[in-house]
Amino acid sequence: MSAGRRLMFPIVSLVTLLLTPFPSSAQDPAEDTKKTRIVFRISKEFIRKYQTPVIEDTSPVDMCLFGSHVTGTAHTTGRTSVKLDTNEKDAVFITRFQGSTDSQQVATRRPVAVHSTSKTAFEAQRMIHFDGVRFSADAPTIEATATSVIGDVETPRLFRSVIRRMASREIDRTKPAGDEIGLQEVKTKVLASFDTETTQLVNQLNKIVPYEKAISIVAPKTQGWINHLGTTQNYLLLSPGPKEAEIAVLPKEAKQMRAPLELWVKGQPSGERIRLLLESFTATERAFDLFRAARTGETKKVEGIKFTAVGDWWVLKIGEDLLDQWIDKIEPKPEPPK
């Protein structure tokens, strides 16, 4: 992961400003305990930006199996993805790695050399949780299936037919066990690589925002606030508020929003707090200039950010201009018609 991707966002100062809810016109005081008034959305595309979309690896095969020395190469290629499912209680997503390993090998036990190829299709996945303070991961799992084909069987000319018959019987006897060993070998290597990749993803997500400090400020124990969490098909939701409250339903216009990060506030922000809030998020927006420079080749900065009114909600949208670029790089291109 390049250094340019490790962004530290100044959310601590931001949430300090939000301890007292912004006023809302004609607001029933009882509503304050029914719905939260602050919603932070982390988009699926933002998470994907910290993943490697395509993974390829070529490694040597060198092992002893049933008295034979097996050598060759194994080429693994696959694509990662992120899946979010609607969840009203937890912020959680599944990251997947789907692909295949193609191997070519030669098993040698003098005077016979057996050439073979194999293909193992796999799907590894890992569930990532966000508890409002940190991201954490369950143990990764993998499912895989394999097929193999015996190719040339090299034998000496002397007694070739006899040696070939003996070799064929030995191949038939050991092939099922050999295929299973090969399958488990691929699963072990893919799972280890996937574990490393997804652990790195979790570490990166935990470096993006100082969640623990932020939450200790925005929801102090004396205030009785907790972190309400949720998941939609496109966002992880973090919404601090009273224990008995539910995550507020954002206005229908939120479905059309296209920003990697969004902060929604109920009621019009004003005064010194809004000025400091805008300064904090402007620093965050400037961090995305590295991605803009990578796209255009120029260090082009966007204008200062501001709240946008959406009914009686106000929203700050961070990195909105980058989302199309990120999707283009992440999503596979359709095959041209033949």
Short mmCIF file of C-alpha atoms in Angstrom, two decimals:
data_model
loop_
_atom_site.label_atom_id
_atom_site.label_comp_id
_atom_site.label_asym_id
_atom_site.label_seq_id
_atom_site.Cartn_x
_atom_site.Cartn_y
_atom_site.Cartn_z
CA MET A 1 0.00 0.00 0.00
CA SER A 2 1.47 3.31 -1.00
CA ALA A 3 2.11 5.97 1.62
CA GLY A 4 -0.31 8.26 -0.18
CA ARG A 5 -3.20 6.05 0.82
CA ARG A 6 -2.60 6.26 4.56
CA LEU A 7 -4.80 9.21 5.36
CA MET A 8 -5.32 10.43 8.93
CA PHE A 9 -8.56 12.37 9.19
CA PRO A 10 -9.01 14.96 11.96
CA ILE A 11 -12.27 13.57 13.28
CA VAL A 12 -11.39 14.14 16.97
CA SER A 13 -11.71 17.91 16.66
CA LEU A 14 -14.75 17.41 14.44
CA VAL A 15 -16.76 15.33 16.85
CA THR A 16 -15.91 17.62 19.76
CA LEU A 17 -17.88 20.27 17.94
CA LEU A 18 -20.86 17.96 17.62
CA LEU A 19 -21.40 17.20 21.30
CA THR A 20 -24.31 19.65 21.38
CA PRO A 21 -26.77 18.88 18.54
CA PHE A 22 -27.34 21.61 16.01
CA PRO A 23 -30.77 23.26 16.39
CA SER A 24 -33.60 22.13 14.18
CA SER A 25 -36.70 24.14 13.45
CA ALA A 26 -39.95 22.95 15.04
CA GLN A 27 -38.13 20.02 16.67
CA ASP A 28 -40.13 18.07 19.24
CA PRO A 29 -37.82 17.51 22.27
CA ALA A 30 -39.13 13.96 22.55
CA GLU A 31 -37.74 13.22 19.11
CA ASP A 32 -34.19 13.67 20.43
CA THR A 33 -34.43 10.33 22.23
CA LYS A 34 -36.07 8.52 19.33
CA LYS A 35 -33.69 9.25 16.47
CA THR A 36 -30.02 10.15 16.29
CA ARG A 37 -29.04 13.50 14.82
CA ILE A 38 -25.52 12.75 13.54
CA VAL A 39 -24.78 10.09 10.92
CA PHE A 40 -21.34 9.33 9.50
CA ARG A 41 -21.32 7.18 6.32
CA ILE A 42 -18.31 5.23 5.03
CA SER A 43 -18.87 4.06 1.47
CA LYS A 44 -18.09 0.66 0.03
CA GLU A 45 -15.90 2.31 -2.60
CA PHE A 46 -13.83 3.96 0.11
CA ILE A 47 -13.13 0.55 1.66
CA ARG A 48 -12.30 -0.89 -1.76
CA LYS A 49 -9.72 1.84 -2.31
CA TYR A 50 -7.60 0.19 0.36
CA GLN A 51 -7.75 -3.25 -1.27
CA THR A 52 -5.66 -4.65 -4.08
CA PRO A 53 -8.28 -5.24 -6.84
CA VAL A 54 -6.35 -7.95 -8.71
CA ILE A 55 -3.80 -10.30 -7.17
CA GLU A 56 -1.37 -12.38 -9.23
CA ASP A 57 1.47 -14.59 -8.09
CA THR A 58 3.76 -17.17 -9.70
CA SER A 59 5.66 -19.52 -7.40
CA PRO A 60 7.83 -22.60 -7.88
CA VAL A 61 6.67 -26.13 -7.07
CA ASP A 62 9.33 -28.23 -5.36
CA MET A 63 8.28 -31.11 -3.13
CA CYS A 64 8.60 -34.85 -2.55
CA LEU A 65 5.46 -36.90 -3.04
CA PHE A 66 5.16 -40.71 -2.83
CA GLY A 67 8.87 -41.09 -3.44
CA SER A 68 8.88 -38.77 -6.47
CA HIS A 69 10.50 -35.36 -6.79
CA VAL A 70 7.85 -32.94 -8.05
CA THR A 71 8.93 -29.67 -9.68
CA GLY A 72 7.12 -27.02 -11.70
CA THR A 73 5.33 -23.69 -11.41
CA ALA A 74 2.01 -22.54 -9.98
CA HIS A 75 0.35 -19.35 -11.21
CA THR A 76 -2.40 -17.83 -9.07
CA THR A 77 -4.66 -15.02 -10.20
CA GLY A 78 -7.82 -13.64 -8.67
CA ARG A 79 -9.94 -10.59 -7.96
CA THR A 80 -11.01 -9.17 -4.62
CA SER A 81 -14.43 -7.76 -3.83
CA VAL A 82 -16.38 -6.25 -0.95
CA LYS A 83 -19.98 -7.14 -0.10
CA LEU A 84 -22.24 -5.22 2.26
CA ASP A 85 -25.60 -6.61 3.35
CA THR A 86 -28.31 -4.66 5.13
CA ASN A 87 -27.91 -4.94 8.90
CA GLU A 88 -29.75 -2.73 11.38
CA LYS A 89 -27.55 -3.58 14.36
CA ASP A 90 -23.98 -4.03 13.16
CA ALA A 91 -21.50 -2.41 10.79
CA VAL A 92 -20.01 -5.35 8.93
CA PHE A 93 -18.82 -6.34 5.47
CA ILE A 94 -17.38 -9.40 3.76
CA THR A 95 -14.25 -9.24 1.65
CA ARG A 96 -13.74 -11.99 -0.92
CA PHE A 97 -10.92 -13.30 -3.08
CA GLN A 98 -12.04 -15.42 -6.03
CA GLY A 99 -9.66 -16.93 -8.54
CA SER A 100 -7.70 -19.99 -9.58
CA THR A 101 -4.26 -21.58 -9.43
CA ASP A 102 -2.92 -23.25 -12.58
CA SER A 103 0.01 -25.61 -12.08
CA GLN A 104 2.35 -27.44 -14.40
CA GLN A 105 4.60 -30.03 -12.83
CA VAL A 106 6.82 -33.02 -13.47
CA ALA A 107 7.05 -35.90 -11.00
CA THR A 108 10.34 -37.76 -11.40
CA ARG A 109 11.21 -41.14 -9.95
CA ARG A 110 13.88 -42.76 -12.02
CA PRO A 111 13.54 -44.00 -14.63
CA VAL A 112 10.05 -42.43 -15.07
CA ALA A 113 8.99 -38.77 -15.39
CA VAL A 114 5.26 -37.94 -15.32
CA HIS A 115 4.04 -34.58 -16.64
CA SER A 116 0.73 -33.20 -15.38
CA THR A 117 -1.34 -30.04 -15.13
CA SER A 118 -3.89 -29.01 -12.53
CA LYS A 119 -6.38 -26.22 -11.97
CA THR A 120 -7.74 -25.24 -8.57
CA ALA A 121 -10.67 -22.80 -8.39
CA PHE A 122 -11.11 -21.12 -5.01
CA GLU A 123 -13.12 -18.54 -3.11
CA ALA A 124 -11.74 -17.15 0.14
CA GLN A 125 -13.71 -14.79 2.33
CA ARG A 126 -13.40 -12.94 5.60
CA MET A 127 -15.94 -11.00 7.64
CA ILE A 128 -14.81 -7.57 8.87
CA HIS A 129 -16.60 -5.92 11.81
CA PHE A 130 -16.66 -2.28 12.89
CA ASP A 131 -17.65 -1.74 16.53
CA GLY A 132 -17.62 2.05 16.36
CA VAL A 133 -14.07 2.14 17.71
CA ARG A 134 -12.03 -0.26 15.60
CA PHE A 135 -12.27 -2.64 12.68
CA SER A 136 -11.60 -6.32 13.43
CA ALA A 137 -11.71 -9.51 11.39
CA ASP A 138 -13.00 -13.03 11.84
CA ALA A 139 -10.80 -15.93 10.78
CA PRO A 140 -10.65 -16.27 6.98
CA THR A 141 -12.23 -19.28 5.29
CA ILE A 142 -11.78 -20.87 1.87
CA GLU A 143 -13.58 -23.28 -0.42
CA ALA A 144 -11.85 -24.84 -3.40
CA THR A 145 -12.15 -27.56 -6.03
CA ALA A 146 -9.40 -29.04 -8.20
CA THR A 147 -8.98 -31.04 -11.38
CA SER A 148 -5.80 -32.56 -12.79
CA VAL A 149 -4.75 -34.16 -16.05
CA ILE A 150 -1.86 -36.57 -16.64
CA GLY A 151 0.19 -35.68 -19.68
CA ASP A 152 3.30 -37.34 -21.08
CA VAL A 153 4.86 -40.25 -19.25
CA GLU A 154 8.56 -40.45 -20.09
CA THR A 155 10.14 -43.90 -19.87
CA PRO A 156 13.41 -45.40 -21.14
CA ARG A 157 13.31 -47.28 -24.41
CA LEU A 158 14.49 -50.49 -22.82
CA PHE A 159 11.52 -52.38 -21.39
CA ARG A 160 9.32 -49.36 -22.19
CA SER A 161 6.02 -51.24 -22.31
CA VAL A 162 6.66 -53.02 -19.03
CA ILE A 163 7.79 -49.85 -17.25
CA ARG A 164 4.85 -47.88 -18.66
CA ARG A 165 2.34 -50.46 -17.36
CA MET A 166 3.93 -50.35 -13.94
CA ALA A 167 3.95 -46.55 -13.98
CA SER A 168 0.28 -46.43 -15.03
CA ARG A 169 -0.73 -48.66 -12.12
CA GLU A 170 1.23 -46.48 -9.72
CA ILE A 171 -0.34 -43.32 -11.14
CA ASP A 172 -3.84 -44.75 -10.74
CA ARG A 173 -3.06 -45.76 -7.17
CA THR A 174 -1.57 -42.45 -5.99
CA LYS A 175 -3.42 -39.87 -8.10
CA PRO A 176 -6.46 -39.37 -5.80
CA ALA A 177 -4.27 -38.84 -2.75
CA GLY A 178 -1.88 -36.66 -4.76
CA ASP A 179 -4.75 -34.49 -5.98
CA GLU A 180 -5.99 -34.02 -2.41
CA ILE A 181 -2.51 -33.06 -1.22
CA GLY A 182 -2.20 -30.58 -4.08
CA LEU A 183 -5.62 -29.11 -3.28
CA GLN A 184 -4.75 -28.64 0.39
CA GLU A 185 -1.40 -27.09 -0.57
CA VAL A 186 -3.11 -24.48 -2.73
CA LYS A 187 -5.74 -23.75 -0.07
CA THR A 188 -3.07 -23.25 2.58
CA LYS A 189 -1.04 -20.84 0.42
CA VAL A 190 -4.04 -18.85 -0.80
CA LEU A 191 -5.50 -18.60 2.70
CA ALA A 192 -2.17 -17.38 4.13
CA SER A 193 -1.88 -14.73 1.41
CA PHE A 194 -5.50 -13.67 1.85
CA ASP A 195 -5.05 -13.46 5.61
CA THR A 196 -2.09 -11.12 5.13
CA GLU A 197 -3.95 -8.98 2.58
CA THR A 198 -7.09 -8.59 4.68
CA THR A 199 -5.15 -7.96 7.89
CA GLN A 200 -3.41 -5.13 6.08
CA LEU A 201 -6.82 -3.81 4.99
CA VAL A 202 -8.07 -3.81 8.60
CA ASN A 203 -4.91 -2.06 9.77
CA GLN A 204 -5.30 0.61 7.10
CA LEU A 205 -8.94 1.22 7.99
CA ASN A 206 -7.97 1.59 11.63
CA LYS A 207 -5.38 4.22 10.69
CA ILE A 208 -7.79 6.31 8.65
CA VAL A 209 -9.70 7.78 11.60
CA PRO A 210 -8.77 7.78 15.31
CA TYR A 211 -12.09 6.13 16.16
CA GLU A 212 -11.40 5.32 19.80
CA LYS A 213 -10.49 8.88 20.78
CA ALA A 214 -13.29 10.29 18.67
CA ILE A 215 -15.95 8.13 20.25
CA SER A 216 -14.74 8.82 23.79
CA ILE A 217 -15.40 12.49 23.06
CA VAL A 218 -18.62 12.27 21.09
CA ALA A 219 -20.29 9.78 23.46
CA PRO A 220 -18.95 10.30 27.01
CA LYS A 221 -20.31 7.97 29.67
CA THR A 222 -21.75 10.89 31.62
CA GLN A 223 -23.89 11.78 28.61
CA GLY A 224 -25.26 8.29 28.27
CA TRP A 225 -24.63 8.15 24.53
CA ILE A 226 -23.63 5.02 22.67
CA ASN A 227 -22.52 4.21 19.17
CA HIS A 228 -25.38 3.06 16.99
CA LEU A 229 -24.15 0.98 14.06
CA GLY A 230 -25.68 -0.22 10.84
CA THR A 231 -24.97 -1.42 7.33
CA THR A 232 -26.66 -0.76 4.01
CA GLN A 233 -25.73 -2.24 0.65
CA ASN A 234 -23.39 0.71 0.04
CA TYR A 235 -22.42 2.17 3.42
CA LEU A 236 -21.23 1.46 6.93
CA LEU A 237 -23.09 3.70 9.38
CA LEU A 238 -21.84 5.23 12.61
CA SER A 239 -24.37 7.32 14.54
CA PRO A 240 -23.69 8.39 18.14
CA GLY A 241 -26.73 9.20 20.24
CA PRO A 242 -28.82 8.30 23.28
CA LYS A 243 -29.03 4.60 24.11
CA GLU A 244 -32.73 4.36 23.35
CA ALA A 245 -32.42 6.16 20.01
CA GLU A 246 -32.44 4.62 16.55
CA ILE A 247 -30.28 5.63 13.61
CA ALA A 248 -32.08 8.44 11.84
CA VAL A 249 -33.52 7.80 8.42
CA LEU A 250 -31.75 10.15 6.04
CA PRO A 251 -33.77 12.04 3.43
CA LYS A 252 -34.44 10.31 0.13
CA GLU A 253 -31.87 12.55 -1.56
CA ALA A 254 -29.16 10.63 0.31
CA LYS A 255 -29.62 7.76 -2.16
CA GLN A 256 -28.31 10.02 -4.92
CA MET A 257 -25.25 11.18 -2.98
CA ARG A 258 -21.92 10.01 -4.35
CA ALA A 259 -19.15 10.71 -1.86
CA PRO A 260 -16.70 8.27 -0.26
CA LEU A 261 -17.25 9.88 3.15
CA GLU A 262 -20.28 11.83 4.36
CA LEU A 263 -21.25 13.56 7.58
CA TRP A 264 -24.96 14.25 8.04
CA VAL A 265 -26.21 16.65 10.73
CA LYS A 266 -29.84 17.33 11.67
CA GLY A 267 -30.47 21.06 11.91
CA GLN A 268 -28.65 24.02 10.38
CA PRO A 269 -25.06 24.43 11.63
CA SER A 270 -23.94 27.99 12.39
CA GLY A 271 -21.47 30.14 14.29
CA GLU A 272 -17.90 29.46 15.35
CA ARG A 273 -18.44 25.71 15.57
CA ILE A 274 -19.33 25.47 11.91
CA ARG A 275 -16.23 27.43 10.94
CA LEU A 276 -14.00 25.03 12.88
CA LEU A 277 -15.93 22.08 11.50
CA LEU A 278 -15.37 23.21 7.94
CA GLU A 279 -11.66 23.72 8.63
CA SER A 280 -11.40 20.15 9.90
CA PHE A 281 -13.14 18.65 6.90
CA THR A 282 -11.23 20.89 4.49
CA ALA A 283 -8.01 19.30 5.80
CA THR A 284 -9.57 15.91 5.11
CA GLU A 285 -10.58 16.96 1.61
CA ARG A 286 -7.05 18.20 0.91
CA ALA A 287 -5.72 14.73 1.73
CA PHE A 288 -7.57 13.47 -1.35
CA ASP A 289 -5.48 15.77 -3.57
CA LEU A 290 -2.96 12.92 -3.85
CA PHE A 291 -5.61 10.81 -5.57
CA ARG A 292 -6.57 13.74 -7.80
CA ALA A 293 -2.95 14.24 -8.82
CA ALA A 294 -2.64 10.53 -9.67
CA ARG A 295 -5.63 10.87 -11.98
CA THR A 296 -4.72 14.11 -13.79
CA GLY A 297 -0.95 14.27 -13.38
CA GLU A 298 -1.39 17.69 -11.82
CA THR A 299 -1.73 18.79 -8.24
CA LYS A 300 -5.16 20.29 -8.76
CA LYS A 301 -6.97 21.26 -5.61
CA VAL A 302 -10.71 21.56 -5.21
CA GLU A 303 -12.46 24.60 -3.83
CA GLY A 304 -13.25 24.81 -0.12
CA ILE A 305 -15.99 22.48 1.04
CA LYS A 306 -19.28 23.54 2.58
CA PHE A 307 -22.44 22.10 4.02
CA THR A 308 -25.23 21.33 1.60
CA ALA A 309 -28.81 21.68 2.80
CA VAL A 310 -31.06 18.70 2.19
CA GLY A 311 -34.40 19.50 3.79
CA ASP A 312 -33.73 19.96 7.50
CA TRP A 313 -30.50 17.94 7.19
CA TRP A 314 -27.09 19.32 6.27
CA VAL A 315 -24.34 17.19 4.75
CA LEU A 316 -20.61 17.44 4.16
CA LYS A 317 -19.42 15.32 1.23
CA ILE A 318 -15.73 14.39 1.10
CA GLY A 319 -14.05 13.23 -2.13
CA GLU A 320 -17.25 13.29 -4.18
CA ASP A 321 -15.36 14.05 -7.40
CA LEU A 322 -13.18 10.94 -7.00
CA LEU A 323 -15.81 8.24 -6.77
CA ASP A 324 -16.23 7.66 -10.52
CA GLN A 325 -12.47 7.35 -10.91
CA TRP A 326 -12.28 4.80 -8.10
CA ILE A 327 -15.13 2.72 -9.50
CA ASP A 328 -13.48 2.70 -12.95
CA LYS A 329 -10.29 1.26 -11.44
CA ILE A 330 -12.00 -1.22 -9.14
CA GLU A 331 -14.75 -2.70 -11.27
CA PRO A 332 -13.76 -5.17 -14.02
CA LYS A 333 -14.20 -3.93 -17.56
CA PRO A 334 -16.75 -5.79 -19.72
CA GLU A 335 -15.32 -8.00 -22.42
CA PRO A 336 -15.63 -6.50 -25.93
CA PRO A 337 -18.04 -8.33 -28.25
CA LYS A 338 -16.43 -10.93 -30.48
#
